[in-house]
mmCIF file of C-alpha atoms and ligand atoms in Angstrom:
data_model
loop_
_atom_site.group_PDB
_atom_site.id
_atom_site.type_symbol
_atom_site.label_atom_id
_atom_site.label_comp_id
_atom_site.label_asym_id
_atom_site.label_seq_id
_atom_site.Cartn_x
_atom_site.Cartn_y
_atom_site.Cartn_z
ATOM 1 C CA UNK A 1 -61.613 -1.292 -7.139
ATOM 2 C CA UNK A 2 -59.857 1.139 -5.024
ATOM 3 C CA UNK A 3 -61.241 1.470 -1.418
ATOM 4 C CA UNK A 4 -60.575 1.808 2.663
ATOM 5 C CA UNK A 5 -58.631 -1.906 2.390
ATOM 6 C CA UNK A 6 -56.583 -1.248 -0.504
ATOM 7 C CA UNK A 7 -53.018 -1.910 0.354
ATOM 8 C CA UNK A 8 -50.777 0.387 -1.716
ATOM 9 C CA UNK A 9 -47.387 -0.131 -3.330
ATOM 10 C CA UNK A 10 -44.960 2.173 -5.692
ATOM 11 C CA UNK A 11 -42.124 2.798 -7.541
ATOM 12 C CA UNK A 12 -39.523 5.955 -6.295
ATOM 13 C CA UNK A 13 -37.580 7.531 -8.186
ATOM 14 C CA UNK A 14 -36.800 10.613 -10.577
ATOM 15 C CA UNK A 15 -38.355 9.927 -13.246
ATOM 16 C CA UNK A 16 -40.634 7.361 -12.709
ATOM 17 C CA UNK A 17 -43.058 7.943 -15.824
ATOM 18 C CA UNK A 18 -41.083 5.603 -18.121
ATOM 19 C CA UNK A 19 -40.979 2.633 -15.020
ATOM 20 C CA UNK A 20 -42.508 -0.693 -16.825
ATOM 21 C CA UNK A 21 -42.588 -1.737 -12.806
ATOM 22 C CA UNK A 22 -46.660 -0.229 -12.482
ATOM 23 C CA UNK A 23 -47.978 -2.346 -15.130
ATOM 24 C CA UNK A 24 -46.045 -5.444 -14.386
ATOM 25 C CA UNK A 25 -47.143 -5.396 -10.164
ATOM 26 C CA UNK A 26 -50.760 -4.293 -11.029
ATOM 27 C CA UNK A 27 -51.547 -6.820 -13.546
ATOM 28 C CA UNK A 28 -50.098 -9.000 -11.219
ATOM 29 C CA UNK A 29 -52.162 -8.032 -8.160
ATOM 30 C CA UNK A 30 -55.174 -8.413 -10.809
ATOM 31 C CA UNK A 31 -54.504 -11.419 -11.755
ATOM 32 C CA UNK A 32 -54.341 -12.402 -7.964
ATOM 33 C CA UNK A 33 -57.419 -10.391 -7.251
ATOM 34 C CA UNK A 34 -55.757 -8.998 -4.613
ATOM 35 C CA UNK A 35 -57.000 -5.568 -3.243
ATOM 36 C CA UNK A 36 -53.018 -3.596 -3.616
ATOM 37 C CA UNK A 37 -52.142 -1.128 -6.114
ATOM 38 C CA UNK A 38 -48.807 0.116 -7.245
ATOM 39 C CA UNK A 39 -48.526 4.066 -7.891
ATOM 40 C CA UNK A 40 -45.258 5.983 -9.440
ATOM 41 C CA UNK A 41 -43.792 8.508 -7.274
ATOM 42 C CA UNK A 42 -41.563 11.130 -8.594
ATOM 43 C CA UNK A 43 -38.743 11.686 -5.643
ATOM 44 C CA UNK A 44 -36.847 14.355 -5.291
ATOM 45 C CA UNK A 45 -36.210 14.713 -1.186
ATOM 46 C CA UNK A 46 -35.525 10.984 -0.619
ATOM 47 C CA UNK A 47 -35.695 11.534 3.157
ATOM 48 C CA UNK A 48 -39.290 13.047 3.470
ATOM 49 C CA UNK A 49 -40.565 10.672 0.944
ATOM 50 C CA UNK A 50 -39.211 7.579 3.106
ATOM 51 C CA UNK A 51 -40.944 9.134 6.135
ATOM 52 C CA UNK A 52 -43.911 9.827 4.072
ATOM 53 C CA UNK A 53 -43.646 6.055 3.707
ATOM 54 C CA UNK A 54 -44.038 4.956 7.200
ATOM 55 C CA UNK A 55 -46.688 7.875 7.808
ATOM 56 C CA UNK A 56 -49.012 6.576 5.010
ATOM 57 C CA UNK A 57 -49.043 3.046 5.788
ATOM 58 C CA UNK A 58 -47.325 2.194 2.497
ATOM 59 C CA UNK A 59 -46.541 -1.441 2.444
ATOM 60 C CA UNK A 60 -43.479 -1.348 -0.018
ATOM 61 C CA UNK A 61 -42.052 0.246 -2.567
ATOM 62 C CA UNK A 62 -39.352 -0.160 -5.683
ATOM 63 C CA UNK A 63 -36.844 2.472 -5.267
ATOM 64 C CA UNK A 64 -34.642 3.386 -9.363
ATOM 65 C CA UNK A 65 -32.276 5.825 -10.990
ATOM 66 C CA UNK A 66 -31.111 8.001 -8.613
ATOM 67 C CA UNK A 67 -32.160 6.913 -5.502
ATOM 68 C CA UNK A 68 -30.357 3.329 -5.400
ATOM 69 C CA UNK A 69 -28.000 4.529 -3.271
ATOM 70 C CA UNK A 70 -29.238 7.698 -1.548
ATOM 71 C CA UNK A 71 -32.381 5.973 0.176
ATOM 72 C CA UNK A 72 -29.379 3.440 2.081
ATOM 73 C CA UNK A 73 -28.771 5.875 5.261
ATOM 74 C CA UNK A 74 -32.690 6.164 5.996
ATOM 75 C CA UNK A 75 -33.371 2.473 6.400
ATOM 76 C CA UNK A 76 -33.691 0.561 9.353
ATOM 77 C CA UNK A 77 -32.585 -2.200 8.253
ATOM 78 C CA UNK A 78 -30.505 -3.620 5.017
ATOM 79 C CA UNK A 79 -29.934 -7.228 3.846
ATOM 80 C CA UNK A 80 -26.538 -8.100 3.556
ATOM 81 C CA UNK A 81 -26.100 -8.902 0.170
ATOM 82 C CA UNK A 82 -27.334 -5.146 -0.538
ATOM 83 C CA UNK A 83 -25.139 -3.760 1.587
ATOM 84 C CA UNK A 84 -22.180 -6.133 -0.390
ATOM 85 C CA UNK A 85 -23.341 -4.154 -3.237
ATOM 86 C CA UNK A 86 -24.081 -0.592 -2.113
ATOM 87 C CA UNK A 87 -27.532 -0.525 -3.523
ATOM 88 C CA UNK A 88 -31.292 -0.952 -2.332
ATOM 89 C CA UNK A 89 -33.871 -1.072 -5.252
ATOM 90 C CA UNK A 90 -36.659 -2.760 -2.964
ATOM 91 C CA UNK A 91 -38.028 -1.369 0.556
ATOM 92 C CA UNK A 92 -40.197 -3.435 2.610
ATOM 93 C CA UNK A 93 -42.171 -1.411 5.232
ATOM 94 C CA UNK A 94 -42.794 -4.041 8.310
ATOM 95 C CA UNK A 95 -44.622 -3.285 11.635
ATOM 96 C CA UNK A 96 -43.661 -4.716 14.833
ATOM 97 C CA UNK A 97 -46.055 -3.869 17.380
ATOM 98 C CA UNK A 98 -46.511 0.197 16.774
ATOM 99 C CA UNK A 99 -42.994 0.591 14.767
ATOM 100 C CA UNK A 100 -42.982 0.834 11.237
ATOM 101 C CA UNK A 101 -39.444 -0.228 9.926
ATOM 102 C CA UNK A 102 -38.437 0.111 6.616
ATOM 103 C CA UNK A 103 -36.565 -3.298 5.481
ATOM 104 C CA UNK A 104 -34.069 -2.199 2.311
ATOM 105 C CA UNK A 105 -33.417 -4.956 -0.025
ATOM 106 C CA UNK A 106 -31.969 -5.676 -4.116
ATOM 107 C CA UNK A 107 -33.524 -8.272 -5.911
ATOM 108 C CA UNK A 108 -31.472 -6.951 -9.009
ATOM 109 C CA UNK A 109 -29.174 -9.721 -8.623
ATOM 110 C CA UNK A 110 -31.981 -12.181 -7.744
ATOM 111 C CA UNK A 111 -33.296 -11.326 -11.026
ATOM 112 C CA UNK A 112 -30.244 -11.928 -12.791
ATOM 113 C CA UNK A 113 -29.890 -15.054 -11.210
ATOM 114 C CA UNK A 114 -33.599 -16.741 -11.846
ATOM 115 C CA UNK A 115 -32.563 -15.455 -15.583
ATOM 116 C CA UNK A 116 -29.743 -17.651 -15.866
ATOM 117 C CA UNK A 117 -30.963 -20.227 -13.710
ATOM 118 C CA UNK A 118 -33.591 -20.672 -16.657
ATOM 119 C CA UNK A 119 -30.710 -22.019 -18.993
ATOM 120 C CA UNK A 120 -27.692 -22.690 -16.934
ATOM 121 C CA UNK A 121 -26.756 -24.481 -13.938
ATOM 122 C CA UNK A 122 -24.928 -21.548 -12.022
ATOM 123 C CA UNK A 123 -22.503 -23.116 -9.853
ATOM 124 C CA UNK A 124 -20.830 -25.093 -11.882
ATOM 125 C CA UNK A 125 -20.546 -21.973 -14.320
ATOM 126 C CA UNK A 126 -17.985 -19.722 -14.952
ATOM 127 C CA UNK A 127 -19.449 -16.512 -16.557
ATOM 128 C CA UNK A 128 -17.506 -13.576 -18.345
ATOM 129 C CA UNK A 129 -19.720 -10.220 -17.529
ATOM 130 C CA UNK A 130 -19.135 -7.378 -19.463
ATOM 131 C CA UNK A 131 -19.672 -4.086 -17.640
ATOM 132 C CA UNK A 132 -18.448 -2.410 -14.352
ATOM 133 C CA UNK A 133 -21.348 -0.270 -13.892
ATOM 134 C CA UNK A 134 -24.508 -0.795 -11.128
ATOM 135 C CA UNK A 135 -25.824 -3.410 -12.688
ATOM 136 C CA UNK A 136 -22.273 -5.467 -13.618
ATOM 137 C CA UNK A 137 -21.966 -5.267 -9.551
ATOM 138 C CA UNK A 138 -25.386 -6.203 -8.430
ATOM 139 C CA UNK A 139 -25.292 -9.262 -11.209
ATOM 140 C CA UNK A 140 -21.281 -9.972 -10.187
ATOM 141 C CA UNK A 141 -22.178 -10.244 -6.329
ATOM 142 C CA UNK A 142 -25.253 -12.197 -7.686
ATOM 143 C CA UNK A 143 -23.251 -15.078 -9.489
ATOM 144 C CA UNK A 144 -21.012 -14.694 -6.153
ATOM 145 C CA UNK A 145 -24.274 -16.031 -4.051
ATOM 146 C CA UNK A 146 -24.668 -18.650 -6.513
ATOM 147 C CA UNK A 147 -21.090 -20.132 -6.503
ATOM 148 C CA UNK A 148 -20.271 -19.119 -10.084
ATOM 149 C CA UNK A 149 -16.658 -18.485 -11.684
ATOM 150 C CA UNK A 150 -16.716 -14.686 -13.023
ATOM 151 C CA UNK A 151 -13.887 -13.250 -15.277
ATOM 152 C CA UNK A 152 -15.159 -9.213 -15.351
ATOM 153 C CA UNK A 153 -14.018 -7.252 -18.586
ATOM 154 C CA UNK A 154 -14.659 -3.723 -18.717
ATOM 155 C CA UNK A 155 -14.213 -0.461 -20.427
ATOM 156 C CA UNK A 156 -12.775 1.690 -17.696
ATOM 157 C CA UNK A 157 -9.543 -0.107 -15.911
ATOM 158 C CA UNK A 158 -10.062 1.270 -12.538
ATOM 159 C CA UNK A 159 -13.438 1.011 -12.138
ATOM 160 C CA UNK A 160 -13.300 -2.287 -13.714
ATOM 161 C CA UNK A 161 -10.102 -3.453 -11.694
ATOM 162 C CA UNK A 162 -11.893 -2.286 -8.156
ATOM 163 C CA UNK A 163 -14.921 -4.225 -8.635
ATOM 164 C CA UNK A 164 -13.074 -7.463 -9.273
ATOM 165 C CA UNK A 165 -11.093 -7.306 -6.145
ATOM 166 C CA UNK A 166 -14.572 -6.604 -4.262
ATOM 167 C CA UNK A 167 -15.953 -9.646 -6.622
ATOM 168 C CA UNK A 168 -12.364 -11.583 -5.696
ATOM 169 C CA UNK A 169 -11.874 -12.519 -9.512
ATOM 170 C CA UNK A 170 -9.400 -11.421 -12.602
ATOM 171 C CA UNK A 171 -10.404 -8.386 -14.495
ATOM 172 C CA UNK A 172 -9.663 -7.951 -18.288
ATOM 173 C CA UNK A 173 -9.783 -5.078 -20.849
ATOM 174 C CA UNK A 174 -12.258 -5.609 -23.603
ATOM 175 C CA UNK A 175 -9.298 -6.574 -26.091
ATOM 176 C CA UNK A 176 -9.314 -9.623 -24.098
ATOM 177 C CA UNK A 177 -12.122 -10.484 -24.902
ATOM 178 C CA UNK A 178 -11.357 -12.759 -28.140
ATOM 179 C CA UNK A 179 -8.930 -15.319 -25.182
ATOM 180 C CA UNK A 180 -11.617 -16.016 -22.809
ATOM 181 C CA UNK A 181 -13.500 -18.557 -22.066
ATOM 182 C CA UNK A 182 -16.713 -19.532 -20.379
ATOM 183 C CA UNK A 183 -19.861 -20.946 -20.664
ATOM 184 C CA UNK A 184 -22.084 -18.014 -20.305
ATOM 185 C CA UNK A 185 -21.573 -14.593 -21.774
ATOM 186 C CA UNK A 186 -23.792 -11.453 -19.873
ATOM 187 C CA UNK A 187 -23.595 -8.310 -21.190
ATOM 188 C CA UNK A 188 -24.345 -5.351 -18.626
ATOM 189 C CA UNK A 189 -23.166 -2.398 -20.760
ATOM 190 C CA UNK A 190 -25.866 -0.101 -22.619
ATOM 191 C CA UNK A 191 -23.607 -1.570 -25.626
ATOM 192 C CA UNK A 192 -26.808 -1.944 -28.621
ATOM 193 C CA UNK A 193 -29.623 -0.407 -26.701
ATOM 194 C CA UNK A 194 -31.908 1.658 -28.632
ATOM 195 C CA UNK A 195 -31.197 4.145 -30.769
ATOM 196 C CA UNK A 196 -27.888 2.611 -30.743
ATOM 197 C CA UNK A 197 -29.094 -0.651 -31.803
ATOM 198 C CA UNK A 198 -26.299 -1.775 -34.589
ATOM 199 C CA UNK A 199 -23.973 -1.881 -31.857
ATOM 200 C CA UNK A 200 -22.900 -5.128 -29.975
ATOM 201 C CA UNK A 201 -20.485 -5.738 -27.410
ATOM 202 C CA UNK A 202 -17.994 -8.812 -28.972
ATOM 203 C CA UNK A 203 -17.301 -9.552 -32.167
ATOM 204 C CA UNK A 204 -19.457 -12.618 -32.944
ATOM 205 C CA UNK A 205 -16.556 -14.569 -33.911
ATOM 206 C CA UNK A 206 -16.165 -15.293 -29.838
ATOM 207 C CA UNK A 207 -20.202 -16.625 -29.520
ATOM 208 C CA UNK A 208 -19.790 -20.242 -30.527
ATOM 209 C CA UNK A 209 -17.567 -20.493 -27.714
ATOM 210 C CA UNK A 210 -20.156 -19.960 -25.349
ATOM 211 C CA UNK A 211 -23.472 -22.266 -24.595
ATOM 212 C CA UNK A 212 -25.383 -19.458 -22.798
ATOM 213 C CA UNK A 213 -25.599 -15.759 -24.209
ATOM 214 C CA UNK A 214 -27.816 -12.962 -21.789
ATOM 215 C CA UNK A 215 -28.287 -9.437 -22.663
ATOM 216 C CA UNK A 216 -29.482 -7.479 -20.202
ATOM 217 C CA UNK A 217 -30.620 -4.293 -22.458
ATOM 218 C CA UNK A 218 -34.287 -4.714 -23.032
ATOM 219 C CA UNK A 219 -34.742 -1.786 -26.135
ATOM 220 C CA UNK A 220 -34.355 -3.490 -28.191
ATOM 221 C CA UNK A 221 -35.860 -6.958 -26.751
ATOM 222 C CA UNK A 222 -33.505 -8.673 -29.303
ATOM 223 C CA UNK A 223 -30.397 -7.050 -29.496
ATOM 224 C CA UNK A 224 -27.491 -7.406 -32.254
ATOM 225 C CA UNK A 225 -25.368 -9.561 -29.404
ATOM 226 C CA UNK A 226 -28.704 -11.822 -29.167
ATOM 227 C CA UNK A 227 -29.136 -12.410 -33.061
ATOM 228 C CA UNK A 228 -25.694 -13.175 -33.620
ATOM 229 C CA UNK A 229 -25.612 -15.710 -30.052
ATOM 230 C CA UNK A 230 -28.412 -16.953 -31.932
ATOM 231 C CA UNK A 231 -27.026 -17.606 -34.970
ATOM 232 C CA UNK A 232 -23.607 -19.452 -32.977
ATOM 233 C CA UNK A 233 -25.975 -21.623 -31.691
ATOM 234 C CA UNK A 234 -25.854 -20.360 -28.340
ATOM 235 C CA UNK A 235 -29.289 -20.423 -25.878
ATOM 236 C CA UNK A 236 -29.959 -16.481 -25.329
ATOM 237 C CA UNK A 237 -31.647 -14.636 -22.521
ATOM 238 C CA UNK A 238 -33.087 -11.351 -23.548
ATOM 239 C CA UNK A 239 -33.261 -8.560 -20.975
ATOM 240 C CA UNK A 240 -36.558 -8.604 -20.115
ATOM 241 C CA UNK A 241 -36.061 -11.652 -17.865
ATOM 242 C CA UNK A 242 -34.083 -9.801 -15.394
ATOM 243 C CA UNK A 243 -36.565 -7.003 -15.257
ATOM 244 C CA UNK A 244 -39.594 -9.581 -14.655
ATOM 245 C CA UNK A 245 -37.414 -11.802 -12.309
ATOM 246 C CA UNK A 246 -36.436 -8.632 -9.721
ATOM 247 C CA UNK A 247 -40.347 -7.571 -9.972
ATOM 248 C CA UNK A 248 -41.141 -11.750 -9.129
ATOM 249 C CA UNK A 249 -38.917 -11.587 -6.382
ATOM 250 C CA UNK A 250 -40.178 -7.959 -5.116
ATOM 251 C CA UNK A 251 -44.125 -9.447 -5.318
ATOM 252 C CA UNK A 252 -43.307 -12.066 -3.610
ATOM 253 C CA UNK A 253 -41.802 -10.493 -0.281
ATOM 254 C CA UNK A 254 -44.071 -7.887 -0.262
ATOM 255 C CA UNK A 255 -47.269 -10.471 -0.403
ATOM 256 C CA UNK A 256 -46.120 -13.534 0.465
ATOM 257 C CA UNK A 257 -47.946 -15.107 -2.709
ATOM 258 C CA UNK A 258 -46.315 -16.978 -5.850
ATOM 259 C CA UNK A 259 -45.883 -14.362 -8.427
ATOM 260 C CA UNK A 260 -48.126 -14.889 -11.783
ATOM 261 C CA UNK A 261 -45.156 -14.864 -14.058
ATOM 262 C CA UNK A 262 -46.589 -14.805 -17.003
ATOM 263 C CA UNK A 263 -48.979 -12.358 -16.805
ATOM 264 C CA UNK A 264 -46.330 -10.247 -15.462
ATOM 265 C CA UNK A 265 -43.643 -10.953 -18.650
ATOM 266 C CA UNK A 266 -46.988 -10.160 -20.849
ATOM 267 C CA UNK A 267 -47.402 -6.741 -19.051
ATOM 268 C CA UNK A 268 -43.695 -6.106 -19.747
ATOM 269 C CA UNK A 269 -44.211 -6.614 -23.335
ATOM 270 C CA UNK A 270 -47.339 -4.810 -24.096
ATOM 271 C CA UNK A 271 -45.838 -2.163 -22.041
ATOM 272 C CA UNK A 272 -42.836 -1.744 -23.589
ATOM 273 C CA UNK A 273 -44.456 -2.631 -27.003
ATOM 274 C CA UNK A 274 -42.234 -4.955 -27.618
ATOM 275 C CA UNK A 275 -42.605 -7.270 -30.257
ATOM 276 C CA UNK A 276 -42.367 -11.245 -28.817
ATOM 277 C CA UNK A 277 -39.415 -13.476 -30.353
HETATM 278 P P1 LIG B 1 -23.987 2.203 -15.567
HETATM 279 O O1 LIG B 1 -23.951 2.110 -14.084
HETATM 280 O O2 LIG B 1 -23.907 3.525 -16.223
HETATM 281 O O3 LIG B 1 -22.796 1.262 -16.117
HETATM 282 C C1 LIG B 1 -22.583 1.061 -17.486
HETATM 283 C C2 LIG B 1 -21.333 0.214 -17.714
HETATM 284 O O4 LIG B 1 -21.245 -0.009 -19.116
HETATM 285 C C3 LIG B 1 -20.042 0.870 -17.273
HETATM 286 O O5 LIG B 1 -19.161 -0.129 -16.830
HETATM 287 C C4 LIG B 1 -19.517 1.473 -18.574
HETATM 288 O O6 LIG B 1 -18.132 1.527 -18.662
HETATM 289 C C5 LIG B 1 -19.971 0.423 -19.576
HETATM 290 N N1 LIG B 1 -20.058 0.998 -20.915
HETATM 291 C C6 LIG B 1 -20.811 2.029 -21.338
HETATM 292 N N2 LIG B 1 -20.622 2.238 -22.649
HETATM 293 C C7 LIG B 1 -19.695 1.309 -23.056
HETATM 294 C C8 LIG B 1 -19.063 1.023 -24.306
HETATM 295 N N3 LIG B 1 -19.369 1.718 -25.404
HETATM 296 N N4 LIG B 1 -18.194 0.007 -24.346
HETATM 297 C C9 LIG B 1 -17.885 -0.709 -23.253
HETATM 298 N N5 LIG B 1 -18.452 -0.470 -22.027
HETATM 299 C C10 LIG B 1 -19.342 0.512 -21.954
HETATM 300 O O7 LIG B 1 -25.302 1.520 -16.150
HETATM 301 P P2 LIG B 1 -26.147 0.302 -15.539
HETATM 302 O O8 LIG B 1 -27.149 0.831 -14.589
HETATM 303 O O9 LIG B 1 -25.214 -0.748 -15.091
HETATM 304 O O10 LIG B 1 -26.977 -0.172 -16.827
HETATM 305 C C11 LIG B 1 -26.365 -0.778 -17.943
HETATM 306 C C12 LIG B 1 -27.437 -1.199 -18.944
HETATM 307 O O11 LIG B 1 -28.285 -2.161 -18.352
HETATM 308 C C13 LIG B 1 -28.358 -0.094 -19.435
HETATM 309 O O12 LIG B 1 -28.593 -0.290 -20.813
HETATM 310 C C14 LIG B 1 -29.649 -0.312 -18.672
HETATM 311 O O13 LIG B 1 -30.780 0.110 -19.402
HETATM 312 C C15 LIG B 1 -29.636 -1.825 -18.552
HETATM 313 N N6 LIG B 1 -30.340 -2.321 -17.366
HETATM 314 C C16 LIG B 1 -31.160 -3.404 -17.519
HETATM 315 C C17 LIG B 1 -31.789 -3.922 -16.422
HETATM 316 C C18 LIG B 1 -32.699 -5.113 -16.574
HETATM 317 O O14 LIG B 1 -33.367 -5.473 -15.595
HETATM 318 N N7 LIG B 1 -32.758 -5.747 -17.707
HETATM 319 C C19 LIG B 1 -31.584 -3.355 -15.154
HETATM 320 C C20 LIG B 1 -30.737 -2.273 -15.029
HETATM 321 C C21 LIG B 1 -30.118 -1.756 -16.149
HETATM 322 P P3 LIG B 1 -17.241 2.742 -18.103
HETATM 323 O O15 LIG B 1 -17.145 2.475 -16.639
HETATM 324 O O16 LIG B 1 -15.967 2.589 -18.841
HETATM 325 O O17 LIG B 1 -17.990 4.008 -18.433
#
């Protein structure tokens, strides 16, 4: 029950009413029985609602779509590996002595990483990502941290080309695609999300070549990409994983507890109404 010792948490953002992130930390801080909550906040003015922070004695928050980047100039401090990829989706509020300080952090990429770490051994990897977008760069500088090989392959040449010289690997068009090689295959394009959902990335004629397969569109939880993987014999991680592992890795520097993992993937999916498989 709410009271005068509840510590509170939330998600900013604009909009926030779609955010799978409030049932995922408060059935986690259930299971825990730990007296915390986790609100939504609609953002618009990203600098009052960071002060707002600190004046409220909120103790962290998630920060989305669009404030990833806007909230970066307001912090007091920023890890490194956010600042290596120009976006903060987590914000720790510490106090030393009177001082509030608000700590940015992106445990994107962690996410992406305890995914893969589930199947694959990353540093003896080398991954093809698909994708040039926010999330190609925080999973790229992600698989950079863990010693993988990346070979990026995007849509757009530019954008694509610039992000592999800040990731210090080759970049290839998509009509590449069929010559590469690799052991895992991530996709990080909306490429067969929901309503779109016929759609995949590669032609399935490239999956056998590769022993890990991760999709990191959640809608739907198995994609087109995922059943053919499937079918090539390939292991698959579905999007979901990424989601729950940045959430693990936000619970667990906000309270300093091991996250309840399951209960949290099980939020996700009766959330989302997702259908297990
Ligand atoms: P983004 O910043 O808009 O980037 C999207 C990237 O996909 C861009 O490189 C874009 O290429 C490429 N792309 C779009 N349509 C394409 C197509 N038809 N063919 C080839 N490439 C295409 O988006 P984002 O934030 O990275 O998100 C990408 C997807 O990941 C979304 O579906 C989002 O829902 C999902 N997501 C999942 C998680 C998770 O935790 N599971 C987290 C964040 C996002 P151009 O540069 O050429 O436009």
């Amino acid at each position: 029950m709410v009271n005068g010792k509840t510590k509170i948490y939330g998600i900013i953002g604009n909009p926030v009413s779609h955010s799978l992130s409030p049932a995922m930390h408060n059935a986690a801080f259930e299971a825990l029985k730990e007296n915390r909550i986790y609100l939504p906040f609609p953002v618009e003015d990203v600098q009052a609602a960071l002060m707002g922070l600190k004046a409220l004695d909120i103790r962290g928050v998630s920060v989305t779509i669009p404030h990833k980047q806007s909230v970066m100039p307001f912090l007091d401090r920023i890890d490194p590996v956010a600042i290596k990829i120009g976006a903060v989706n987590t914000i720790d509020i510490q106090t030393e002595g009177a001082t509030r300080l608000l700590c940015g952090s992106n445990t994107d990429w962690i996410g992406a990483n305890r995914a893969l770490e589930s199947r694959v051994r990353l540093p003896q990897a080398q991954v093809v990502l698909l994708g040039a977008g926010g999330s190609a760069r925080a999973i790229g500088f992600g698989l950079r941290e863990a010693g993988a090989g990346i070979l990026l392959c995007s849509r757009s040449e530019p954008k694509g080309k610039m992000l592999a010289g800040e990731l210090d690997c080759p970049w290839f068009p998509m009509t590449a695609l069929t010559s590469l090689r690799g052991e895992v295959l991530v996709n990080a394009t909306p490429v067969g999300m929901s309503p779109r959902a016929e759609a995949s990335p590669v032609p399935a004629a490239i999956l056998p070549s590769f022993q890990v397969v991760m999709d990191i569109v959640y809608a739907p939880l198995k994609t087109r990409l995922l059943r053919e993987a499937e079918l090539a014999g390939c292991r698959t991680i579905n999007g979901l994983e990424m989601l729950l592992y940045q959430g693990v890795a936000q619970f667990e520097l906000w309270t300093g507890l091991a996250a309840p993992v399951d209960v949290m993937r099980e939020a996700l999916l009766d959330w989302a109404g997702i259908e297990r498989g």
